[in-house]
Short mmCIF file of C-alpha atoms and ligand atoms in Angstrom, two decimals:
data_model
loop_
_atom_site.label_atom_id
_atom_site.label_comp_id
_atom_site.label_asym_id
_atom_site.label_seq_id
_atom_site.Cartn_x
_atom_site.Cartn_y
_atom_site.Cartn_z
CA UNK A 1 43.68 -14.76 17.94
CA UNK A 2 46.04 -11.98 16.47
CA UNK A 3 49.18 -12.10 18.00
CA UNK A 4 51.77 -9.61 18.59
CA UNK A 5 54.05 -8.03 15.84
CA UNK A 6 56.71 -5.71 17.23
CA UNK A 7 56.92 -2.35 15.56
CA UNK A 8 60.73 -2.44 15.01
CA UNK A 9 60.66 1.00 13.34
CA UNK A 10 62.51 -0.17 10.50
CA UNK A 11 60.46 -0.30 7.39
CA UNK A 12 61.71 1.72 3.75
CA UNK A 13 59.83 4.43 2.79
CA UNK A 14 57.22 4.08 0.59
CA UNK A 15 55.48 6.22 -2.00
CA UNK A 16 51.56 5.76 -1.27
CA UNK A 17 48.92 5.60 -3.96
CA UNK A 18 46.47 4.23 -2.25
CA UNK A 19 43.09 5.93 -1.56
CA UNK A 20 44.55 7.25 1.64
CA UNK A 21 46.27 7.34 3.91
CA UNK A 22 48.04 9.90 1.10
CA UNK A 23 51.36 11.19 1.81
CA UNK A 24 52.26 14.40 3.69
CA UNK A 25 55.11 16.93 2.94
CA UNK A 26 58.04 16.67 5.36
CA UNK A 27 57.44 20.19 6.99
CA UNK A 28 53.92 19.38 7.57
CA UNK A 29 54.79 16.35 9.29
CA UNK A 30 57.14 18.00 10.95
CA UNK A 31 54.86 20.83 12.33
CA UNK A 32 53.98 18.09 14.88
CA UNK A 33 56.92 17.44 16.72
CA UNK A 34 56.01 21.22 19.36
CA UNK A 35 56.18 20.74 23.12
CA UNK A 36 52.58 19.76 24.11
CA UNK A 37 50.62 22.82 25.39
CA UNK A 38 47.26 22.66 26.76
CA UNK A 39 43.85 22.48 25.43
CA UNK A 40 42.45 25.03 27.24
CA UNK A 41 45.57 27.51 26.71
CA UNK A 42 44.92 30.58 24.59
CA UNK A 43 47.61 29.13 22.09
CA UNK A 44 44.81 26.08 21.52
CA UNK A 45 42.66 29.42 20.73
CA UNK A 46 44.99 30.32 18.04
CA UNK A 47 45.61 26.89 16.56
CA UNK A 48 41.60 26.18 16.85
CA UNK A 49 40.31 29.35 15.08
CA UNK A 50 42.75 29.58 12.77
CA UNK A 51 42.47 26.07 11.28
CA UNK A 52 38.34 26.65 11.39
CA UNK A 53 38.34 30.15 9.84
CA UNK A 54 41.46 28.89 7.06
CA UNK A 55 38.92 25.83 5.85
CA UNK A 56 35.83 27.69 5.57
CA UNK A 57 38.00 29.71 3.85
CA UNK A 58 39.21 27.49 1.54
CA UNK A 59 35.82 25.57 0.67
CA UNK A 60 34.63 29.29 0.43
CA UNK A 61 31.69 27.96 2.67
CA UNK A 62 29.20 30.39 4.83
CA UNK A 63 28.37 27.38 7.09
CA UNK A 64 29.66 26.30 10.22
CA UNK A 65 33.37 24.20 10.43
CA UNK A 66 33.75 21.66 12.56
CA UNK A 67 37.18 19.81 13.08
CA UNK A 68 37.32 16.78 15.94
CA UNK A 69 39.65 14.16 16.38
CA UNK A 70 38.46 11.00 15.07
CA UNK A 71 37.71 9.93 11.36
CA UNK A 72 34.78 10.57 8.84
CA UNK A 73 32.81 7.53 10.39
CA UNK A 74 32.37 9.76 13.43
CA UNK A 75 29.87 11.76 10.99
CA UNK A 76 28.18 9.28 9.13
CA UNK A 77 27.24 8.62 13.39
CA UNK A 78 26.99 12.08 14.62
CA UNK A 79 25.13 13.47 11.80
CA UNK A 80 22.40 10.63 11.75
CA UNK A 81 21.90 10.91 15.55
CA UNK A 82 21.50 14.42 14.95
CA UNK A 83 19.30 14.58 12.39
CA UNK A 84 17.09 11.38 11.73
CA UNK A 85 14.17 11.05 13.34
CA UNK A 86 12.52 7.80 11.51
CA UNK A 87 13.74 7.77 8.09
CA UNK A 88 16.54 7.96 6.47
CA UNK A 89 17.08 7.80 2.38
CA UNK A 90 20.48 6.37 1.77
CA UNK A 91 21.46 5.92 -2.55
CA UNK A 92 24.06 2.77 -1.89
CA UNK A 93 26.34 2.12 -4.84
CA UNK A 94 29.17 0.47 -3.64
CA UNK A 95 31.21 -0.29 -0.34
CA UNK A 96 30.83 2.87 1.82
CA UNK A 97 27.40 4.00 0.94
CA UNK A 98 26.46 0.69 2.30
CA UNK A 99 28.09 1.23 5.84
CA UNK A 100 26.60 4.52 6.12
CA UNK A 101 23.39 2.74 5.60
CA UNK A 102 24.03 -0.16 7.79
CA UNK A 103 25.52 2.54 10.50
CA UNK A 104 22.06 3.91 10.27
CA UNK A 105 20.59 1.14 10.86
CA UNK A 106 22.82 -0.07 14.07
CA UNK A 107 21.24 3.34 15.28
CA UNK A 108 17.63 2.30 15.17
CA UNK A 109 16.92 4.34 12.10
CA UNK A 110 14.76 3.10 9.30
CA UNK A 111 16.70 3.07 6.59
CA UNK A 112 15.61 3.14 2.49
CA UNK A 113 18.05 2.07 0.20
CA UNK A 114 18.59 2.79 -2.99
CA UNK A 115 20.40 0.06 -4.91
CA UNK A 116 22.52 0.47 -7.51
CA UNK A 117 25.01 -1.82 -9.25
CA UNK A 118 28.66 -1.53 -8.32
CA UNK A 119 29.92 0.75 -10.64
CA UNK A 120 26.93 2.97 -11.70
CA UNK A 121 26.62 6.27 -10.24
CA UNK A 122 23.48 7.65 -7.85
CA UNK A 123 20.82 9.27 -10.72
CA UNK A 124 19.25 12.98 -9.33
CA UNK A 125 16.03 11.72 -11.06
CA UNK A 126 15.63 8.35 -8.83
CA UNK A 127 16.43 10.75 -5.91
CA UNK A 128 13.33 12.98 -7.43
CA UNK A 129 11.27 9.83 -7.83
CA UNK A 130 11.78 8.61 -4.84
CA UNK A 131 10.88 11.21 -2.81
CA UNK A 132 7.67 12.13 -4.56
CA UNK A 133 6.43 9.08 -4.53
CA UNK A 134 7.15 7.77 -0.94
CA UNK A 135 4.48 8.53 1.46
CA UNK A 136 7.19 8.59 3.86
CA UNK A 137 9.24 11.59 5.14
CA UNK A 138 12.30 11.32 4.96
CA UNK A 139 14.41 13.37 7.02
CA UNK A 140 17.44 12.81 5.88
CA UNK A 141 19.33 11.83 1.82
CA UNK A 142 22.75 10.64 2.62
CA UNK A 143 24.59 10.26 -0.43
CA UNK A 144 28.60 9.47 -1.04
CA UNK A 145 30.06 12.05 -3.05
CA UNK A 146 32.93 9.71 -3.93
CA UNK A 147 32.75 6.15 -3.62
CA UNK A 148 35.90 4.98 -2.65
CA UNK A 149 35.31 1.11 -3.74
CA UNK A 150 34.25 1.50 -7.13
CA UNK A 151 35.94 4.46 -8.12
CA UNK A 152 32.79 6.97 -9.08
CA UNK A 153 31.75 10.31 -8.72
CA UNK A 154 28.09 10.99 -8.05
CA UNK A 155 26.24 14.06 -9.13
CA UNK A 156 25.91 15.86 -5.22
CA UNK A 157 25.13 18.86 -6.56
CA UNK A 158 22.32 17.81 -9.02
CA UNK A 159 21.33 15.85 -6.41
CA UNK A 160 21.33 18.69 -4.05
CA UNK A 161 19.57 20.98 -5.98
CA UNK A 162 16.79 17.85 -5.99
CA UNK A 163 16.41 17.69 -2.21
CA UNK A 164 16.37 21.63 -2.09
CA UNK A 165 12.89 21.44 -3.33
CA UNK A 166 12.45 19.21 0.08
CA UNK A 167 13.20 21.76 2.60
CA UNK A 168 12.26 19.47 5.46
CA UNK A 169 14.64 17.05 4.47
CA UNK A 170 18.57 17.37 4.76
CA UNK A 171 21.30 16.73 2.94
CA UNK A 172 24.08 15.02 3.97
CA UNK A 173 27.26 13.94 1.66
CA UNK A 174 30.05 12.01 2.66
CA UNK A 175 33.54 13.77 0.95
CA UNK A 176 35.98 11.59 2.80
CA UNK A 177 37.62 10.47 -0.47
CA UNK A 178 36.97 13.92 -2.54
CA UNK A 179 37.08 16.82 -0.22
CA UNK A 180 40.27 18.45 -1.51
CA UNK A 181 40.61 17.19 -4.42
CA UNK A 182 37.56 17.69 -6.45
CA UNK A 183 35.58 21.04 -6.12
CA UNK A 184 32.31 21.44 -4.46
CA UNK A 185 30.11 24.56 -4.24
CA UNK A 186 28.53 23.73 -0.48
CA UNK A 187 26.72 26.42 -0.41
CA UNK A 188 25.01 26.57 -4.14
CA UNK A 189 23.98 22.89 -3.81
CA UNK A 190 22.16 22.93 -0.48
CA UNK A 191 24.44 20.32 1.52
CA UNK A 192 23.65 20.65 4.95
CA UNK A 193 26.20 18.35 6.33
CA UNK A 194 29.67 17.56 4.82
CA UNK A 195 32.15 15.65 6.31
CA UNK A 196 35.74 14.72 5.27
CA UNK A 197 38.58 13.17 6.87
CA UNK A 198 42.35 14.55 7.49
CA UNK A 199 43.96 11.52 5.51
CA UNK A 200 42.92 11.99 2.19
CA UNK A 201 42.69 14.68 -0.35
CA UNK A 202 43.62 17.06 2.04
CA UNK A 203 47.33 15.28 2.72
CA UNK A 204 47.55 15.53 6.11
CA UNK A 205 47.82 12.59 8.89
CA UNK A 206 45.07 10.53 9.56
CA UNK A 207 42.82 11.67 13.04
CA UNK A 208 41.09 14.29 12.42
CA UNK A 209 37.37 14.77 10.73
CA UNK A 210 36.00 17.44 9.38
CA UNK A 211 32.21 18.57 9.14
CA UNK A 212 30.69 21.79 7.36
CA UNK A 213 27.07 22.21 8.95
CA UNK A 214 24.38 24.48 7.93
CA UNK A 215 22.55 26.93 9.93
CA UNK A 216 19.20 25.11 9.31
CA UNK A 217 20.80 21.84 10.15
CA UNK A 218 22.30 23.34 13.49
CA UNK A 219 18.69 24.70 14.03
CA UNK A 220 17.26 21.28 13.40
CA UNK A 221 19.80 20.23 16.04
CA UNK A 222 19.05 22.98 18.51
CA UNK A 223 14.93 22.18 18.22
CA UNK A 224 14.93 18.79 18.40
CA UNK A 225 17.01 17.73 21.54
CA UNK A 226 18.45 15.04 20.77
CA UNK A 227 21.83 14.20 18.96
CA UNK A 228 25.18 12.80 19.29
CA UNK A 229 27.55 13.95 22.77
CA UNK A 230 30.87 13.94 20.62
CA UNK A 231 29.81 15.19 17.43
CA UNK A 232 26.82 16.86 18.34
CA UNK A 233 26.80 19.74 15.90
CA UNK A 234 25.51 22.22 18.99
CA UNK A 235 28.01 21.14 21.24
CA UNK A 236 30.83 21.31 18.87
CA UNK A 237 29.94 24.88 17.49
CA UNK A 238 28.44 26.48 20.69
CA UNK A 239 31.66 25.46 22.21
CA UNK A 240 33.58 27.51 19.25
CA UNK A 241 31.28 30.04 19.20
CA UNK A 242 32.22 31.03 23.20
CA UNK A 243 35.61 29.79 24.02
CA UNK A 244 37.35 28.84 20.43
CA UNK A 245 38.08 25.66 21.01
CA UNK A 246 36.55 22.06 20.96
CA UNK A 247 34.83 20.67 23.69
CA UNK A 248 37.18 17.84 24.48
CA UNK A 249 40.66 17.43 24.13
CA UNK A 250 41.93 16.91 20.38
CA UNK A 251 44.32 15.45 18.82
CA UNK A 252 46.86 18.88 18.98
CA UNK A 253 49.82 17.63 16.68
CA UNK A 254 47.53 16.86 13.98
CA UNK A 255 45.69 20.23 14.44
CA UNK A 256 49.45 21.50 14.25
CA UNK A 257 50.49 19.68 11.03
CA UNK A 258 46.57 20.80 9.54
CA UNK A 259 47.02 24.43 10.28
CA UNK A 260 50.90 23.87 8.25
CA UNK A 261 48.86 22.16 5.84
CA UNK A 262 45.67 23.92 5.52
CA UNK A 263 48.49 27.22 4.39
CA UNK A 264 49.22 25.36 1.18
CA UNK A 265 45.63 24.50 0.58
CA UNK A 266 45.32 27.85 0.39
CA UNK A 267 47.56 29.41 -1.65
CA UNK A 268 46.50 26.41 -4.44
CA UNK A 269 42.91 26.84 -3.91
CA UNK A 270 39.94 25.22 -4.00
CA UNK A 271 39.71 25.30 -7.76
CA UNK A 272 43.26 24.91 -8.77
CA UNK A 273 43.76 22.11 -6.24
CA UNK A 274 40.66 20.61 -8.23
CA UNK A 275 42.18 21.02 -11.03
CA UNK A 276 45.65 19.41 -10.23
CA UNK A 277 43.38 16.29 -9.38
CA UNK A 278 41.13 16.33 -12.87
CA UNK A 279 44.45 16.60 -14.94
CA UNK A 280 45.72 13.42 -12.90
CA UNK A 281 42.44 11.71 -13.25
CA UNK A 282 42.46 12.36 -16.73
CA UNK A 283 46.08 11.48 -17.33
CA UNK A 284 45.14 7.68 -15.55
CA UNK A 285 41.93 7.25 -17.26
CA UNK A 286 43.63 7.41 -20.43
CA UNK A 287 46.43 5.03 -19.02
CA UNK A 288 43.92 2.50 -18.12
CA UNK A 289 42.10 2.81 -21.82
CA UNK A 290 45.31 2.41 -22.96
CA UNK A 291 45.98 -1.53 -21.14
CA UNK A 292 43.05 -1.80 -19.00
CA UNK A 293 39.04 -0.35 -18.94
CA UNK A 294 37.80 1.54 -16.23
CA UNK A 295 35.56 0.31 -13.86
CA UNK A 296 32.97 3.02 -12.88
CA UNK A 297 29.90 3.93 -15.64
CA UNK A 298 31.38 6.56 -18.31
CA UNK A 299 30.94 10.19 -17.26
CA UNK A 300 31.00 8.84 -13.23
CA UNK A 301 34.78 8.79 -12.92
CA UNK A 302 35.83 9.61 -9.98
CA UNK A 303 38.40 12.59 -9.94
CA UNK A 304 40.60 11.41 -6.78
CA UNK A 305 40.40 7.64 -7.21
CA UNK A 306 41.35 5.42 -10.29
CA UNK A 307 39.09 2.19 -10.16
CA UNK A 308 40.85 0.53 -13.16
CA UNK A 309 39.15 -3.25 -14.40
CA UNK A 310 41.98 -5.45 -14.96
CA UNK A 311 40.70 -6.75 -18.04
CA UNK A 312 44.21 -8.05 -19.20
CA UNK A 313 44.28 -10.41 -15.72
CA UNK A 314 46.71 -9.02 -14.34
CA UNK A 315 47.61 -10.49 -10.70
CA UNK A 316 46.83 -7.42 -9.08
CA UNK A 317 48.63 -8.96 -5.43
CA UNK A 318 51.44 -10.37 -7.03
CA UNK A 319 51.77 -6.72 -8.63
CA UNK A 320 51.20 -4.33 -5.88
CA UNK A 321 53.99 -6.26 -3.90
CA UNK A 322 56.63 -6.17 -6.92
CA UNK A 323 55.39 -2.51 -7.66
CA UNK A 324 56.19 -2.24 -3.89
CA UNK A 325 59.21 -4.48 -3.46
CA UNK A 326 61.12 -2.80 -6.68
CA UNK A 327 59.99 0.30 -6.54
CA UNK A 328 58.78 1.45 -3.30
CA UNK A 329 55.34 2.60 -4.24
CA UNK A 330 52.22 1.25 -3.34
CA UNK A 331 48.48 1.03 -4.62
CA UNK A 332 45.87 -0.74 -3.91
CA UNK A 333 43.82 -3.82 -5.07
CA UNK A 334 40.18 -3.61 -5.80
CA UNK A 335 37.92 -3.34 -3.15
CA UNK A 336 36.75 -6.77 -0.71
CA UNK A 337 36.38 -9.98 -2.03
CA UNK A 338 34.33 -9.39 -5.38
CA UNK A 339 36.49 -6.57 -6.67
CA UNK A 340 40.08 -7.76 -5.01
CA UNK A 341 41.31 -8.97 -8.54
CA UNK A 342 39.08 -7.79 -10.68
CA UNK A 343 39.78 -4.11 -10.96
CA UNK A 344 42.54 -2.22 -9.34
CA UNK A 345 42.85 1.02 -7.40
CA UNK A 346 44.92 4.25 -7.84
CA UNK A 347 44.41 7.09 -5.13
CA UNK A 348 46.01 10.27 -7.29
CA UNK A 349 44.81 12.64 -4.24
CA UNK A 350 46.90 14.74 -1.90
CA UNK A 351 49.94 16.27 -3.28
CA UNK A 352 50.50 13.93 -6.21
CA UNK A 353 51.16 15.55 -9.78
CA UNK A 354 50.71 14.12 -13.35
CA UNK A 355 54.62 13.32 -13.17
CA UNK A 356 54.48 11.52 -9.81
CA UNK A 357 51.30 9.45 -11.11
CA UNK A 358 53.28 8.83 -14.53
CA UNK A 359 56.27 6.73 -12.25
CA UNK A 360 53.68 4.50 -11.03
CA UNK A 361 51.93 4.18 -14.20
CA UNK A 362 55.32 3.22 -15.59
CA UNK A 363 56.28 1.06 -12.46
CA UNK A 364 53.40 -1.31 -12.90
CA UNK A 365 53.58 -1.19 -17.12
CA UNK A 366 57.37 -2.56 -15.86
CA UNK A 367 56.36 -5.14 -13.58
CA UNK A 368 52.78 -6.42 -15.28
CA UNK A 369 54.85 -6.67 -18.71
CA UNK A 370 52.42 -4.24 -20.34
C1 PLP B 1 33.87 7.29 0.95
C2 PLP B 1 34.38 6.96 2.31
N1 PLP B 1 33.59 7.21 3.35
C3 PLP B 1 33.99 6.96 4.60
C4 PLP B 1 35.22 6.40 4.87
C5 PLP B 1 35.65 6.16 6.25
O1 PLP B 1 36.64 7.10 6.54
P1 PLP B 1 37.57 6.98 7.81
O2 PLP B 1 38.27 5.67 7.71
O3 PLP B 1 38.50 8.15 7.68
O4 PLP B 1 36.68 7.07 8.99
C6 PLP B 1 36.07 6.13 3.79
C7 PLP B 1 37.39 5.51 4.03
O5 PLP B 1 38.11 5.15 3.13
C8 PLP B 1 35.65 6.43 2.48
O6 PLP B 1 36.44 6.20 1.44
#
């Protein structure tokens, strides 16, 4: 039985570098703090459209944007109810892959996995295999674009370009971690559904989700009858399509500190913001050959999330609450039970530089007497 802890209010600052929540500039946060208006005013209209047409914008995406209060899960829900029939092909190769399958599953769906080791990254050609060889249809390949647990990067666009050939079968990629931070052409690759939440690359406040949809996946939708209320990709875009807004009332400081937000997305870019991430990737990979190994299969690293292996034996807890008592920044451990101490995590997403990633670096070289 969890008992109550009073929120006193009273807790120092801290410097986050974990794989989100990331941290959020101070005008962004403050962006929330407006009188509440309503949700059916025509200053929602304003807020709505403009954060929808500045993201499709910035991903440089034809398809349709969808932004709702809630979290990615919502889509790993919504966009299985709205587009699985019977089967559903999920790659699993690590910690979140494997709830989107089992969240498939808890909806009734047959679900194929494929397995791979923590660690290795999803392979276009098993995709290819797979689905010329089943004699099932699948009607859905849901694939992680970054897995947050073990710290890789699969190929979504070669993989994309594989289910292409499938055109009865869509493709749906989880950015949460990655969307951001590491460039994706949606529109090149085929990815019907992509989904990304507020608190992550994009260094805003957690509660909001965010779904690009394709016409043929909206189609799909529209034909078959039958799909998620909340995130039901017809409801949710007919609903912008007429009135500008969302069908039920969202979460309007967030949208407020998004919109703020979403401005400096912009003026960085897609690419350069990509490219911000790669040098800090590249900056900590070399840090880890340096004392450590990394974790995730050569080639696979993931561009927004460090999964270092703490070959040295480190205690990773003891560590992360120095790092955080002395300094006040914190990471994270590796991922559950089987990775806790054995690797350790570094989220350089949001609005971290190479500099800011260098005084944690240095932080836990200090503390772990490297
Ligand atoms: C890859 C991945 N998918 C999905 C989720 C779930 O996202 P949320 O907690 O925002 O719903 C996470 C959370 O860390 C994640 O890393």
């Amino acid at each position: 039985m969890t008992e109550k802890r009073e929120y006193t209010g009273d807790y120092p600052e801290k410097k986050l570098y974990i794989p989100g929540p990331t941290g959020v500039r101070d005008d962004v946060i403050e962006a929330m703090s407006e009188p509440m208006f309503g949700h059916r005013m025509d200053r929602m209209t304003d807020l709505y459209t403009t954060i929808v047409e500045d993201t499709k914008e910035f991903l440089g995406t034809d398809n349709d944007v969808i932004i709702l209060t809630g979290s990615g899960t919502e889509f790993w829900e919504a966009s299985t109810l709205n587009l699985v029939d019977e089967n559903i092909l999920v790659p699993t190769c690590g910690s979140f892959s494997e709830r989107h399958a089992n969240v498939a599953e808890r909806l009734g769906k047959n679900v194929d996995r494929l397995e791979y080791e923590w660690g290795q990254a999803i392979k276009p050609e098993d995709i290819r295999e797979t689905l010329e060889s089943s004699d099932k249809h699948y009607d859905v390949v849901a694939t992680v674009m970054n897995e947050s647990s073990t710290g890789v990067r699969n190929p979504i666009e070669e993989i994309g370009d594989v289910v292409a050939e499938y055109p009865d079968t869509y493709f749906v990629v989880d950015a949460v971690s990655s969307l951001g931070g590491d460039y994706v052409d949606i529109d090149e690759h085929n990815i019907d559904v992509l989904f990304a939440s507020s608190q992550k690359a994009f260094a805003m406040p957690p509660g909001l989700a965010v779904c690009t949809v394709s016409e043929d996946a909206y189609q799909r939708e529209v034909e078959k009858d039958s799909a998620s209320w909340y995130g039901g990709f017809q409801r949710c875009i007919d609903y912008y399509d007429r009135k500008g807004q969302t069908h039920s009332t969202p979460a309007i400081p967030i949208m407020l500190a998004y919109r703020k937000q979403m401005k400096y997305m912009l003026e960085e870019g897609h690419k350069g913001r990509s490219e911000r991430h790669r040098e800090m990737a590249e900056y900590t990979r070399n840090w880890a050959y340096e004392h450590f190994d990394m974790f995730p299969e050569e080639g696979y690293e993931s561009q927004t999330v460090a999964c270092i292996e703490n070959t040295q034996g480190i205690d990773v807890a003891g560590t992360i609450e120095e790092v955080s008592e002395k300094y006040d920044m914190v990471f994270s451990n590796g991922y559950g039970s089987t990775l806790g101490e054995k690797t350790f995590r570094i989220g350089h997403m949001g609005e971290h530089t190479v500099k800011s990633i260098k005084e944690l670096t240095d932080a836990i070289e200090d503390v772990a007497d490297l």
